[in-house]
Amino acid sequence: MTDKNGRLKNGMAIFKRTLQGTIVPVVLLIVWEALTQSGFINPQILPAPSQVLLKWIAYLKPLEPYDPANMSYLAWLFSGELPHDALASIIRVVGGFGIGAGLALPLGLLMGGSARFYQLMNPLVQLLRPIPPIAYIPLAILWFGLGNPPAFFLISLGAFFPVLMNTISGVRTVDEIYIRAARNLGASGATLFLRVILPAATPHILTGLRVGIGVAFIVVIVAEMIAVNNGLGFRILEAREFMWSDKIIAGMITIGLLGLAIDTGMDRINRYLLRWHRGMDQ
Amino acid sequence: MNDLGSPQLQIEGVSKVFGSGGTEVVALNDINLSITAGEFVCLLGPSGCGKSTLLNAIAGFSLPTCGRVVANGAEVAVPGPDRAMVFQEYALFPWMTVAANISFGLEIKKIPKAEIIEKVSTLLEKLQIKEFSDRFPKDLSGGMRQRVAIARALALDSPILLMDEPFGALDALTRRSLQEELLRIWMEFKKTIVFVTHSIEESIYLADRIVVMTFRPGTIKQVVPIDLPRPRDVASSRFITIQKQLSQMVMEEQMRFQKDEAEHLRV
Ligand SMILES: Nc1ncnc2c1ncn2[C@@H]1O[C@H](COP(=O)(O)OP(=O)(O)OP(=O)(O)O)[C@@H](O)[C@H]1O
Ligand SMILES: [Mg+2]
């Protein structure tokens, strides 16, 4: 009874907070719409939100009418330009991130675990780390030409360093007490590393992965503007050539939603993997 | 003190110096101590007198600068499960559940799975932490955590149990109940226990012998046997007499510690 009441109250509170949160964006949209509708702002420069929404729907919709002879319903549903672009971008982010993190993780574990290897590798890492991945664009094109290879190269490079640096510091800053406790219990070698040092370093490593995928997502947009002819980054740059400001903004919103989805996904994974961690209760 | 027991732990001329040159700290100086099997020994002294340093030398975490420790008939060179340690705080693996913490040492020993499950279950029962077996340490109170830490150490079946201020962070009531639990365990499993504390009362309540240490350099000031029958009554006149004696001794060292601190502040 009280529980039900409490839940109801809680629900109301959430509803109220959501409502409050929408006030500013809604007011902003209304002002924006009014300004463009009244001709105060050139719609070529800044299209009305309603126009952006229409464009977004058109961008999302399948190009051809549904024909069962041609393809399945699901395939047709996602045959629009936007789903294609989004999928192309996602594949690049995931692939590039997979390569970058996949290389950085073992290297970081090695560098964190072995002082000798760290001394050997650290100067090089420190030298390369401050170079922004964007600065590799000319080299990437020179080495790989145009198309997906330079894009994957740049994206994996973007993900590589955040994962590497956080993995190294995660392993190196494992609290001595855990290592002592483990050695006291008889752990050594691989057991010590895999069952104690690695889990103790996971909070750092996951932070690195999260930053890494964030950077990968930035780089994918840049790489698509330069090296390929599909994907969200390519599409908004293409729209500029035709002065389709509504499509640019529709593309940007899609990029934003995708970024939010990726970050939320990473957050979920973090929460699950770190369910043992203090301060992870809420 | 016990003629029947053989020495389980021998500390022979152990010294430990930290740093070098001008910043040299002599943490331990020529410690000699022989502990028989089944004995409960408390190391007592003010902060900084080298109690942890001595315990770490026994555990094998940090070897003495000179001298040696012989445990279970072998010279100590590395940490090992024949000298199980209970740390002051937070030494449970936070990413493992209570049950996983306790079974970790057994898995390393490659004990068959069925045996591990049975053993863990027995220990969970013995320390009254069964209901927490699938919880993570962060969900446990300090007292419960130390119960788990004790269970984890007991799982190793080591003859020696090393404890570094294990109850230092607990409130008085929890502390007393864990002290009683520990005495029960000590008697049931016939462990040799070296227990570090700076609580005089705790040391008299628990120990067969109290080793009072001096401050810088850390040496043995006096070894005080406690032959009060157990369970000990902290309000008995003999308990209080011993407490006064020990207070006097520890106080002298505490004064030296404070003088040292004050001098450090002046420079
Ligand atoms: N790794 C170290 N490097 C340098 N000095 C150290 C180190 N460890 C301990 N010491 C010094 O050695 C002395 C003894 O330290 P130890 O930790 O053994 O004292 P303790 O009796 O356990 O004190 P507490 O009751 O505070 O735990 C202290 O003066 C301390 O400053
Ligand atoms: Mg100490």
Short mmCIF file of N, CA and C in Angstrom, two decimals, chain A residues 104-110 112 162-172 198 201 204-205 208:
data_model
loop_
_atom_site.label_atom_id
_atom_site.label_comp_id
_atom_site.label_asym_id
_atom_site.label_seq_id
_atom_site.Cartn_x
_atom_site.Cartn_y
_atom_site.Cartn_z
N ALA A 104 45.83 -1.50 -28.08
CA ALA A 104 46.26 -0.71 -26.92
C ALA A 104 46.17 -1.51 -25.63
N LEU A 105 45.14 -2.34 -25.51
CA LEU A 105 44.92 -3.05 -24.26
C LEU A 105 46.07 -3.99 -23.90
N PRO A 106 46.46 -4.91 -24.79
CA PRO A 106 47.59 -5.78 -24.43
C PRO A 106 48.89 -4.99 -24.24
N LEU A 107 49.11 -3.98 -25.10
CA LEU A 107 50.33 -3.19 -24.96
C LEU A 107 50.33 -2.46 -23.61
N GLY A 108 49.17 -1.90 -23.24
CA GLY A 108 49.07 -1.20 -21.96
C GLY A 108 49.28 -2.14 -20.79
N LEU A 109 48.73 -3.34 -20.89
CA LEU A 109 48.91 -4.30 -19.80
C LEU A 109 50.38 -4.68 -19.66
N LEU A 110 51.04 -4.86 -20.82
CA LEU A 110 52.47 -5.19 -20.79
C LEU A 110 53.28 -4.05 -20.19
N GLY A 112 52.25 -1.62 -18.30
CA GLY A 112 51.93 -1.42 -16.89
C GLY A 112 52.54 -2.50 -16.02
N PRO A 162 44.00 6.92 -25.71
CA PRO A 162 43.26 6.96 -24.43
C PRO A 162 43.23 5.59 -23.75
N VAL A 163 43.02 4.54 -24.54
CA VAL A 163 42.97 3.20 -23.94
C VAL A 163 44.34 2.83 -23.40
N LEU A 164 45.38 3.11 -24.18
CA LEU A 164 46.74 2.76 -23.76
C LEU A 164 47.11 3.46 -22.45
N MET A 165 46.95 4.78 -22.43
CA MET A 165 47.40 5.54 -21.26
C MET A 165 46.65 5.13 -20.00
N ASN A 166 45.33 4.94 -20.14
CA ASN A 166 44.54 4.57 -18.96
C ASN A 166 44.85 3.15 -18.50
N THR A 167 45.12 2.26 -19.45
CA THR A 167 45.46 0.89 -19.06
C THR A 167 46.78 0.88 -18.31
N ILE A 168 47.77 1.61 -18.83
CA ILE A 168 49.06 1.67 -18.15
C ILE A 168 48.89 2.20 -16.73
N SER A 169 48.20 3.32 -16.61
CA SER A 169 48.12 3.91 -15.26
C SER A 169 47.25 3.04 -14.37
N GLY A 170 46.25 2.37 -14.95
CA GLY A 170 45.42 1.46 -14.15
C GLY A 170 46.25 0.35 -13.54
N VAL A 171 47.10 -0.26 -14.36
CA VAL A 171 47.92 -1.37 -13.87
C VAL A 171 48.97 -0.87 -12.89
N ARG A 172 49.55 0.29 -13.20
CA ARG A 172 50.63 0.78 -12.34
C ARG A 172 50.15 1.30 -10.99
N LEU A 198 44.53 -7.23 -13.07
CA LEU A 198 43.61 -6.85 -14.13
C LEU A 198 42.26 -6.34 -13.59
N ALA A 201 42.53 -3.02 -12.02
CA ALA A 201 42.75 -1.93 -12.97
C ALA A 201 41.53 -1.64 -13.83
N HIS A 204 40.03 1.99 -14.31
CA HIS A 204 40.83 2.84 -15.19
C HIS A 204 40.67 2.42 -16.64
N ILE A 205 40.74 1.11 -16.87
CA ILE A 205 40.68 0.61 -18.24
C ILE A 205 39.34 0.99 -18.88
N GLY A 208 39.29 4.49 -19.91
CA GLY A 208 40.03 4.62 -21.16
C GLY A 208 39.20 4.20 -22.36
#
